CSV table of C-alpha atoms and ligand atoms in Angstrom, one decimal:
chain,number,residue,atom,x,y,z
K,1,UNK,CA,68.7,88.3,97.0
K,2,UNK,CA,67.6,90.7,94.5
K,3,UNK,CA,68.2,94.5,94.1
K,4,UNK,CA,65.8,97.1,94.9
K,5,UNK,CA,65.4,99.4,92.2
K,6,UNK,CA,66.5,103.0,92.4
K,7,UNK,CA,63.1,104.1,93.1
K,8,UNK,CA,62.3,101.3,95.8
K,9,UNK,CA,65.7,102.6,97.5
K,10,UNK,CA,64.7,106.1,97.3
K,11,UNK,CA,61.2,105.1,98.9
K,12,UNK,CA,62.8,103.0,101.5
K,13,UNK,CA,65.2,105.9,102.4
K,14,UNK,CA,62.1,108.3,103.0
K,15,UNK,CA,60.5,105.8,105.1
K,16,UNK,CA,63.4,105.2,107.3
K,17,UNK,CA,64.7,108.8,107.5
K,18,UNK,CA,61.8,111.1,106.9
K,19,UNK,CA,63.5,112.9,104.0
K,20,UNK,CA,64.9,112.9,100.3
K,21,UNK,CA,68.2,111.0,99.4
K,22,UNK,CA,70.4,113.5,97.4
K,23,UNK,CA,71.6,110.8,95.3
K,24,UNK,CA,71.8,106.9,94.8
K,25,UNK,CA,75.2,105.5,94.1
K,26,UNK,CA,76.0,101.9,93.1
K,27,UNK,CA,79.3,99.7,93.4
K,28,UNK,CA,79.5,96.0,92.2
K,29,UNK,CA,81.1,92.8,94.0
K,30,UNK,CA,84.0,91.2,91.9
K,31,UNK,CA,85.1,87.7,91.1
K,32,UNK,CA,88.8,87.4,90.4
K,33,UNK,CA,89.4,85.4,87.4
K,34,UNK,CA,92.8,84.6,88.2
K,35,UNK,CA,95.9,86.5,90.5
K,36,UNK,CA,95.2,85.2,94.1
K,37,UNK,CA,97.3,86.6,96.9
K,38,UNK,CA,99.6,88.4,94.3
K,39,UNK,CA,98.1,91.9,94.9
K,40,UNK,CA,99.7,92.4,98.1
K,41,UNK,CA,102.9,91.5,96.5
K,42,UNK,CA,102.6,94.1,94.1
K,43,UNK,CA,102.0,91.5,91.5
K,44,UNK,CA,99.3,90.7,88.7
K,45,UNK,CA,95.5,90.4,89.2
K,46,UNK,CA,92.7,89.9,86.6
K,47,UNK,CA,89.5,90.4,88.3
K,48,UNK,CA,86.3,91.5,87.1
K,49,UNK,CA,83.0,93.7,88.3
K,50,UNK,CA,80.0,91.4,88.4
K,51,UNK,CA,76.3,92.2,87.8
K,52,UNK,CA,75.9,92.1,91.6
K,53,UNK,CA,75.9,95.3,93.2
K,54,UNK,CA,75.7,97.5,96.6
K,55,UNK,CA,73.5,100.2,96.3
K,56,UNK,CA,73.6,103.2,98.8
K,57,UNK,CA,71.0,106.5,99.1
K,58,UNK,CA,72.7,109.0,100.7
K,59,UNK,CA,71.0,112.3,102.1
K,60,UNK,CA,73.5,115.0,103.4
K,61,UNK,CA,72.4,116.5,107.0
K,62,UNK,CA,73.4,119.7,108.4
K,63,UNK,CA,74.7,118.5,111.5
K,64,UNK,CA,77.5,115.9,112.1
K,65,UNK,CA,75.5,112.9,112.9
K,66,UNK,CA,75.8,109.5,110.6
K,67,UNK,CA,73.0,107.5,110.7
K,68,UNK,CA,73.4,104.0,108.8
K,69,UNK,CA,70.8,101.7,108.0
K,70,UNK,CA,71.0,98.3,105.6
K,71,UNK,CA,67.9,96.4,104.1
K,72,UNK,CA,69.9,93.3,105.0
K,73,UNK,CA,69.0,91.3,108.2
K,74,UNK,CA,67.5,92.9,111.0
K,75,UNK,CA,70.3,95.2,112.1
K,76,UNK,CA,68.4,98.4,113.3
K,77,UNK,CA,69.7,101.8,113.0
K,78,UNK,CA,73.2,102.8,113.8
K,79,UNK,CA,73.7,106.2,114.8
K,80,UNK,CA,77.7,107.8,114.8
K,81,UNK,CA,79.2,111.1,114.6
K,82,UNK,CA,81.7,112.3,112.0
K,83,UNK,CA,83.8,113.9,114.8
K,84,UNK,CA,84.5,110.6,116.8
K,85,UNK,CA,84.9,107.8,114.2
K,86,UNK,CA,87.0,105.2,116.0
K,87,UNK,CA,87.6,101.6,114.4
K,88,UNK,CA,87.8,100.0,117.6
K,89,UNK,CA,84.2,100.8,118.9
K,90,UNK,CA,82.5,100.5,115.3
K,91,UNK,CA,80.2,97.6,114.9
K,92,UNK,CA,79.3,95.0,112.3
K,93,UNK,CA,78.9,96.3,108.5
K,94,UNK,CA,78.9,100.0,109.7
K,95,UNK,CA,82.8,99.9,109.8
K,96,UNK,CA,82.7,99.9,106.1
K,97,UNK,CA,81.0,103.1,105.6
K,98,UNK,CA,82.5,104.7,108.8
K,99,UNK,CA,85.8,103.5,107.7
K,100,UNK,CA,85.8,105.3,104.3
K,101,UNK,CA,84.2,108.5,106.0
K,102,UNK,CA,87.1,108.2,108.3
K,103,UNK,CA,89.8,107.7,105.6
K,104,UNK,CA,88.3,110.4,103.7
K,105,UNK,CA,89.1,112.6,106.7
K,106,UNK,CA,92.8,111.3,106.9
K,107,UNK,CA,93.2,113.0,103.7
K,108,UNK,CA,91.7,116.6,104.8
K,109,UNK,CA,88.1,115.8,103.2
K,110,UNK,CA,85.5,117.4,105.1
K,111,UNK,CA,82.6,115.0,105.3
K,112,UNK,CA,79.1,116.4,106.5
K,113,UNK,CA,77.1,114.2,108.5
K,114,UNK,CA,74.6,111.6,106.5
K,115,UNK,CA,71.9,109.4,106.2
K,116,UNK,CA,72.7,106.3,104.4
K,117,UNK,CA,70.6,103.6,103.5
K,118,UNK,CA,72.3,100.2,102.0
K,119,UNK,CA,70.9,97.6,99.9
K,120,UNK,CA,73.1,94.8,98.5
K,121,UNK,CA,72.5,91.7,96.4
K,122,UNK,CA,76.3,90.8,96.6
K,123,UNK,CA,76.4,87.7,98.7
K,124,UNK,CA,78.1,88.2,102.1
K,125,UNK,CA,81.4,86.2,102.9
K,126,UNK,CA,81.4,84.5,99.6
K,127,UNK,CA,84.8,85.8,98.4
K,128,UNK,CA,82.7,88.3,96.2
K,129,UNK,CA,83.9,91.3,98.0
K,130,UNK,CA,80.6,92.5,99.4
K,131,UNK,CA,82.5,94.5,101.9
K,132,UNK,CA,84.4,96.5,99.2
K,133,UNK,CA,81.1,96.8,97.3
K,134,UNK,CA,79.9,98.8,100.2
K,135,UNK,CA,83.1,100.7,100.7
K,136,UNK,CA,83.3,101.5,96.9
K,137,UNK,CA,79.6,102.9,96.7
K,138,UNK,CA,80.5,104.9,99.9
K,139,UNK,CA,83.5,106.3,98.4
K,140,UNK,CA,81.9,107.1,95.2
K,141,UNK,CA,78.7,108.9,97.1
K,142,UNK,CA,81.1,110.8,99.1
K,143,UNK,CA,83.4,111.8,96.2
K,144,UNK,CA,80.4,113.6,94.6
K,145,UNK,CA,78.8,114.9,97.7
K,146,UNK,CA,82.1,116.6,99.0
K,147,UNK,CA,83.2,117.5,95.3
K,148,UNK,CA,86.6,116.0,96.8
K,149,UNK,CA,87.4,115.4,93.1
K,150,UNK,CA,89.4,112.1,93.9
K,151,UNK,CA,90.5,110.0,90.9
K,152,UNK,CA,89.5,106.4,90.5
K,153,UNK,CA,93.2,105.5,91.8
K,154,UNK,CA,92.9,107.6,94.8
K,155,UNK,CA,89.4,106.3,95.9
K,156,UNK,CA,91.2,103.0,95.5
K,157,UNK,CA,93.8,103.9,98.1
K,158,UNK,CA,91.3,105.5,100.3
K,159,UNK,CA,88.9,102.4,100.5
K,160,UNK,CA,92.2,100.3,101.0
K,161,UNK,CA,93.2,102.7,104.1
K,162,UNK,CA,89.9,102.4,105.4
K,163,UNK,CA,90.0,98.4,105.4
K,164,UNK,CA,93.5,98.4,106.6
K,165,UNK,CA,93.5,101.1,109.4
K,166,UNK,CA,89.8,101.0,110.4
K,167,UNK,CA,88.3,97.9,109.7
K,168,UNK,CA,91.4,96.3,110.7
K,169,UNK,CA,91.7,93.7,107.5
K,170,UNK,CA,95.1,94.0,105.8
K,171,UNK,CA,93.7,93.5,102.2
K,172,UNK,CA,95.5,95.0,99.3
K,173,UNK,CA,93.8,97.0,96.2
K,174,UNK,CA,92.5,94.4,94.0
K,175,UNK,CA,88.9,94.3,95.1
K,176,UNK,CA,88.3,98.1,95.1
K,177,UNK,CA,90.3,98.7,91.8
K,178,UNK,CA,87.8,96.0,90.1
K,179,UNK,CA,84.6,97.6,91.8
K,180,UNK,CA,85.6,101.2,90.8
K,181,UNK,CA,87.3,100.6,87.4
K,182,UNK,CA,85.4,97.6,85.9
K,183,UNK,CA,83.8,97.6,82.5
K,184,UNK,CA,81.2,95.8,81.1
K,185,UNK,CA,82.5,92.9,78.9
K,186,UNK,CA,86.0,93.3,80.5
K,187,UNK,CA,88.2,91.8,83.0
K,188,UNK,CA,90.5,94.4,84.8
K,189,UNK,CA,94.0,93.6,84.4
K,190,UNK,CA,95.7,95.3,87.1
K,191,UNK,CA,99.4,95.8,88.0
K,192,UNK,CA,99.4,96.1,91.7
K,193,UNK,CA,102.7,97.9,92.0
K,194,UNK,CA,101.7,101.1,90.0
K,195,UNK,CA,97.7,100.8,89.8
K,196,UNK,CA,97.8,100.7,85.8
K,197,UNK,CA,95.1,99.1,84.4
K,198,UNK,CA,94.1,97.5,81.2
K,199,UNK,CA,90.8,96.4,80.2
K,200,UNK,CA,90.9,93.2,78.9
K,201,UNK,CA,87.9,91.9,76.6
K,202,UNK,CA,86.3,89.0,78.4
K,203,UNK,CA,83.6,87.8,76.6
K,204,UNK,CA,82.3,84.2,77.8
K,205,UNK,CA,78.7,84.4,76.1
K,206,UNK,CA,80.2,85.1,72.9
K,207,UNK,CA,82.5,81.9,73.4
K,208,UNK,CA,79.2,80.0,74.4
K,209,UNK,CA,80.6,79.8,77.8
K,210,UNK,CA,78.9,80.9,81.1
K,211,UNK,CA,81.0,81.7,84.3
K,212,UNK,CA,79.7,79.6,87.4
K,213,UNK,CA,80.0,80.8,90.7
K,214,UNK,CA,79.7,78.4,93.4
K,215,UNK,CA,79.3,79.7,96.7
K,216,UNK,CA,80.4,77.1,99.1
K,217,UNK,CA,78.6,78.6,102.2
K,218,UNK,CA,81.9,78.3,104.3
K,219,UNK,CA,82.3,81.6,105.7
K,220,UNK,CA,85.8,83.1,105.7
K,221,UNK,CA,87.0,86.0,107.6
K,222,UNK,CA,90.1,88.3,106.5
K,223,UNK,CA,90.4,89.5,109.9
K,224,UNK,CA,91.2,86.1,110.7
K,225,UNK,CA,94.9,84.7,111.1
K,226,UNK,CA,95.0,82.7,108.0
K,227,UNK,CA,95.2,86.0,105.4
K,228,UNK,CA,97.5,87.5,107.8
K,229,UNK,CA,100.0,84.5,108.3
K,230,UNK,CA,100.2,84.1,104.5
K,231,UNK,CA,101.2,87.8,104.0
K,232,UNK,CA,103.9,87.5,106.5
K,233,UNK,CA,105.3,84.4,104.8
K,234,UNK,CA,105.2,86.6,101.6
K,235,UNK,CA,107.0,89.3,103.3
K,236,UNK,CA,109.6,87.0,104.9
K,237,UNK,CA,110.1,85.2,101.5
K,238,UNK,CA,110.8,88.7,99.9
K,239,UNK,CA,113.3,89.9,102.6
K,240,UNK,CA,115.1,86.5,102.3
K,241,UNK,CA,115.5,86.7,98.8
K,242,UNK,CA,116.5,90.4,98.8
K,243,UNK,CA,113.6,91.7,96.7
K,244,UNK,CA,111.3,94.5,97.2
K,245,UNK,CA,108.3,92.1,96.6
K,246,UNK,CA,107.9,88.9,95.4
K,247,UNK,CA,106.8,90.6,92.1
K,248,UNK,CA,110.3,90.7,91.6
K,249,UNK,CA,111.0,87.1,91.5
K,250,UNK,CA,110.8,85.1,88.5
K,251,UNK,CA,109.8,81.6,87.9
K,252,UNK,CA,113.2,81.0,86.7
K,253,UNK,CA,114.4,82.1,90.1
K,254,UNK,CA,112.6,79.5,91.9
K,255,UNK,CA,115.2,77.0,91.9
K,256,UNK,CA,117.8,79.4,93.6
K,257,UNK,CA,115.1,80.2,96.1
K,258,UNK,CA,114.6,76.8,97.2
K,259,UNK,CA,117.7,76.6,98.6
K,260,UNK,CA,117.5,79.7,100.2
K,261,UNK,CA,113.9,79.3,101.9
K,262,UNK,CA,112.5,77.0,104.7
K,263,UNK,CA,110.0,74.4,103.0
K,264,UNK,CA,106.8,76.3,103.9
K,265,UNK,CA,108.0,79.7,102.8
K,266,UNK,CA,109.5,78.4,99.8
K,267,UNK,CA,105.7,76.9,98.6
K,268,UNK,CA,104.1,80.2,99.6
K,269,UNK,CA,106.6,81.9,97.7
K,270,UNK,CA,106.3,79.3,94.7
K,271,UNK,CA,102.2,80.0,94.7
K,272,UNK,CA,103.0,83.8,94.3
K,273,UNK,CA,105.6,83.7,91.6
K,274,UNK,CA,103.7,81.1,89.3
K,275,UNK,CA,100.6,82.7,89.8
K,276,UNK,CA,101.7,86.2,88.6
K,277,UNK,CA,103.0,84.4,85.7
K,278,UNK,CA,99.7,82.7,85.3
K,279,UNK,CA,97.9,86.0,85.2
K,280,UNK,CA,100.3,87.1,82.5
K,281,UNK,CA,99.7,84.1,80.2
K,282,UNK,CA,95.9,84.3,81.0
K,283,UNK,CA,96.1,88.1,79.8
K,284,UNK,CA,98.1,87.0,76.6
K,285,UNK,CA,95.8,83.8,75.7
K,286,UNK,CA,92.8,86.0,76.2
K,287,UNK,CA,93.9,88.2,73.4
K,288,UNK,CA,95.1,85.5,71.2
K,289,UNK,CA,92.3,82.9,71.6
K,290,UNK,CA,89.6,84.1,73.9
K,291,UNK,CA,87.9,82.7,77.0
K,292,UNK,CA,88.0,79.0,75.8
K,293,UNK,CA,91.9,79.0,75.9
K,294,UNK,CA,92.3,79.5,79.9
K,295,UNK,CA,90.8,76.5,81.3
K,296,UNK,CA,94.2,74.9,82.0
K,297,UNK,CA,95.4,78.0,83.6
K,298,UNK,CA,92.3,78.4,86.1
K,299,UNK,CA,93.2,74.4,87.1
K,300,UNK,CA,96.8,75.2,87.8
K,301,UNK,CA,95.8,78.3,89.8
K,302,UNK,CA,93.4,76.0,92.3
K,303,UNK,CA,96.4,73.3,92.5
K,304,UNK,CA,98.8,76.0,93.5
K,305,UNK,CA,96.5,77.5,96.0
K,306,UNK,CA,95.4,74.1,97.4
K,307,UNK,CA,99.1,72.7,97.7
K,308,UNK,CA,101.5,75.5,98.0
K,309,UNK,CA,99.5,78.4,99.3
K,310,UNK,CA,97.2,76.1,101.4
K,311,UNK,CA,94.2,78.4,101.4
K,312,UNK,CA,91.7,76.0,100.0
K,313,UNK,CA,89.0,73.7,102.1
K,314,UNK,CA,87.5,70.5,101.2
K,315,UNK,CA,84.3,72.0,99.8
K,316,UNK,CA,86.0,74.4,97.6
K,317,UNK,CA,88.3,71.4,96.2
K,318,UNK,CA,85.2,69.6,95.8
K,319,UNK,CA,83.3,72.3,94.0
K,320,UNK,CA,86.4,72.3,91.5
K,321,UNK,CA,86.6,68.8,91.3
K,322,UNK,CA,82.8,67.9,90.5
K,323,UNK,CA,82.7,71.0,88.3
K,324,UNK,CA,85.7,69.8,86.3
K,325,UNK,CA,84.8,66.2,85.9
K,326,UNK,CA,81.2,67.2,84.5
K,327,UNK,CA,82.2,69.8,81.9
K,328,UNK,CA,83.6,72.9,83.1
K,329,UNK,CA,86.8,73.6,81.0
K,330,UNK,CA,88.4,75.2,84.3
K,331,UNK,CA,87.8,75.8,87.7
K,332,UNK,CA,89.3,77.3,90.6
K,333,UNK,CA,88.5,78.7,94.1
K,334,UNK,CA,88.4,82.7,94.0
K,335,UNK,CA,89.0,85.2,96.6
K,336,UNK,CA,91.0,85.1,99.7
K,337,UNK,CA,90.3,81.3,100.5
K,338,UNK,CA,89.6,79.3,103.6
K,339,UNK,CA,86.1,79.4,102.6
K,340,UNK,CA,84.0,81.4,100.2
K,341,UNK,CA,83.3,80.8,96.4
K,342,UNK,CA,84.8,78.6,93.5
K,343,UNK,CA,84.5,79.7,89.7
K,344,UNK,CA,84.0,77.3,87.0
K,345,UNK,CA,84.3,78.7,83.7
K,346,UNK,CA,81.6,76.2,81.7
K,347,UNK,CA,80.2,75.6,78.3
K,348,UNK,CA,76.4,76.7,78.2
K,349,UNK,CA,75.7,73.4,76.9
K,350,UNK,CA,77.1,71.7,80.3
K,351,UNK,CA,75.8,74.3,82.8
K,352,UNK,CA,72.9,72.3,84.0
K,353,UNK,CA,75.2,69.2,84.3
K,354,UNK,CA,77.8,70.8,86.2
K,355,UNK,CA,75.1,72.6,88.8
K,356,UNK,CA,73.5,69.3,89.3
K,357,UNK,CA,76.8,67.4,89.9
K,358,UNK,CA,78.1,69.8,92.2
K,359,UNK,CA,74.8,70.0,94.3
K,360,UNK,CA,74.9,66.0,94.5
K,361,UNK,CA,78.6,65.7,95.2
K,362,UNK,CA,78.0,68.4,98.3
K,363,UNK,CA,75.1,66.3,99.3
K,364,UNK,CA,76.8,63.0,99.3
K,365,UNK,CA,79.8,64.4,101.3
K,366,UNK,CA,77.1,66.2,103.8
K,367,UNK,CA,78.0,69.7,103.1
K,368,UNK,CA,75.5,72.5,103.3
K,369,UNK,CA,74.0,72.6,100.3
K,370,UNK,CA,76.0,75.6,97.7
K,371,UNK,CA,74.7,78.6,96.1
K,372,UNK,CA,75.3,78.2,92.6
K,373,UNK,CA,74.7,81.2,90.1
K,374,UNK,CA,76.3,82.8,87.0
K,375,UNK,CA,78.2,86.2,86.9
K,376,UNK,CA,79.1,88.5,83.7
K,377,UNK,CA,81.5,91.1,83.8
K,378,UNK,CA,79.9,94.3,84.3
K,379,UNK,CA,80.1,98.1,84.7
K,380,UNK,CA,82.2,99.5,87.7
K,381,UNK,CA,80.9,101.8,90.3
K,382,UNK,CA,78.3,104.8,89.0
K,383,UNK,CA,75.9,107.1,90.0
K,384,UNK,CA,72.4,106.0,89.5
K,385,UNK,CA,70.3,109.3,90.8
C,1,LIG,P1,83.4,89.5,101.4
C,1,LIG,O1,83.7,90.9,101.2
C,1,LIG,O2,84.2,88.6,100.8
C,1,LIG,O3,82.1,89.2,101.3
C,1,LIG,P2,83.8,90.3,104.4
C,1,LIG,O4,83.9,89.5,105.4
C,1,LIG,O5,84.9,91.1,103.8
C,1,LIG,O6,83.4,89.4,103.1
C,1,LIG,O7,82.6,91.2,104.3
C,1,LIG,C1,81.2,90.6,104.6
C,1,LIG,C2,80.8,91.7,105.7
C,1,LIG,O8,80.4,92.7,104.9
C,1,LIG,C3,79.4,91.2,106.6
C,1,LIG,O9,79.9,90.4,107.6
C,1,LIG,C4,79.1,92.6,106.9
C,1,LIG,O10,79.4,93.0,107.7
C,1,LIG,C5,79.1,93.2,105.5
C,1,LIG,N1,78.1,93.5,104.5
C,1,LIG,C6,78.2,93.0,103.5
C,1,LIG,N2,77.0,93.0,102.6
C,1,LIG,C7,75.9,93.5,103.5
C,1,LIG,C8,74.6,94.2,103.8
C,1,LIG,N3,73.7,94.1,102.5
C,1,LIG,N4,74.1,94.6,104.6
C,1,LIG,C9,75.2,94.8,105.9
C,1,LIG,N5,76.3,94.4,105.9
C,1,LIG,C10,76.7,93.8,104.9
C,2,LIG,MG1,85.5,91.9,102.1
């Protein structure tokens, strides 16, 4: 998928709605460098905004009608009304923009009717958060249009509410934070307890590395049971251990925890606790030695998700193994799991070898051919026109 230019998008908007858009906003997808399933445990994550974005052209209307159109697929125009938004009846992708409108309404913000055209080149369902790219583009647009003056932190919470209470996906704040607060050449070190952010230089190119994304094409859905059940295990673990969130458990506490928790809950807890620690180590190493020093932490993160948290799948494991044995310095599945994408931090000189090896391994296993592409840390959400 290639992105339409701002001018093209405005032209498409005119063709679809017969009027001029009031503006065009964009928000990126994200890759999580490390820190998986730590966000809702009030822990640490280290995602970065990527150079793939959702763009929305928005025109304000004088009534309360909302008309939504996406350039993706052949889904036709959806019409709704700002006065009667309901997550139970909203369909398909329109849940995301409608959820954001609804969420702003819950904060007492008066959102006008509008026409909205979406064009996104963030791959869908690949673990790159195409859904948050939409939500963050929409919340940025509505924040400007309504003059609500929400801070990035408030926009993060508004999109989280849209996902949790309108879309019905119990997701945390990582994806929105990366999309809204990302910066070119940086990863976003986010403390999910207090939303504090530190931008950490992550310049793979300067270290002669590329970040490959391997989209396994295995579709995942956060609304399905796997994510919710992992979240429930974490809540149970925190309750039994007597802490507010698993963030409050240190690696040194794990021995004692193993005696208090059932075997499965213990492994879930161990993943979160060690993953939090790996995020802190990654931030430290990036500062001290740069991107070429973090390969081992990426590998350890994958092993923990595969064995302790059990959210990987055969295709993701194969993508990681084939990358690692063909020159990548570290690789892990990224995103919520159960499908989606893996990342492989790879020396520029080995990029082709890794691509070929992964493609071959997938063909030999009889899996659908993966989509392999590079991403670079890019700017967060912004107004384009
Ligand atoms: P992810 O966010 O990891 O990509 P999700 O399942 O959370 O996966 O979100 C994918 C959903 O987002 C799709 O099913 C679709 O409803 C919506 N979506 C993403 N991009 C587009 C687009 N360009 N046009 C329409 N809907 C889209
Ligand atoms: Mg999503």
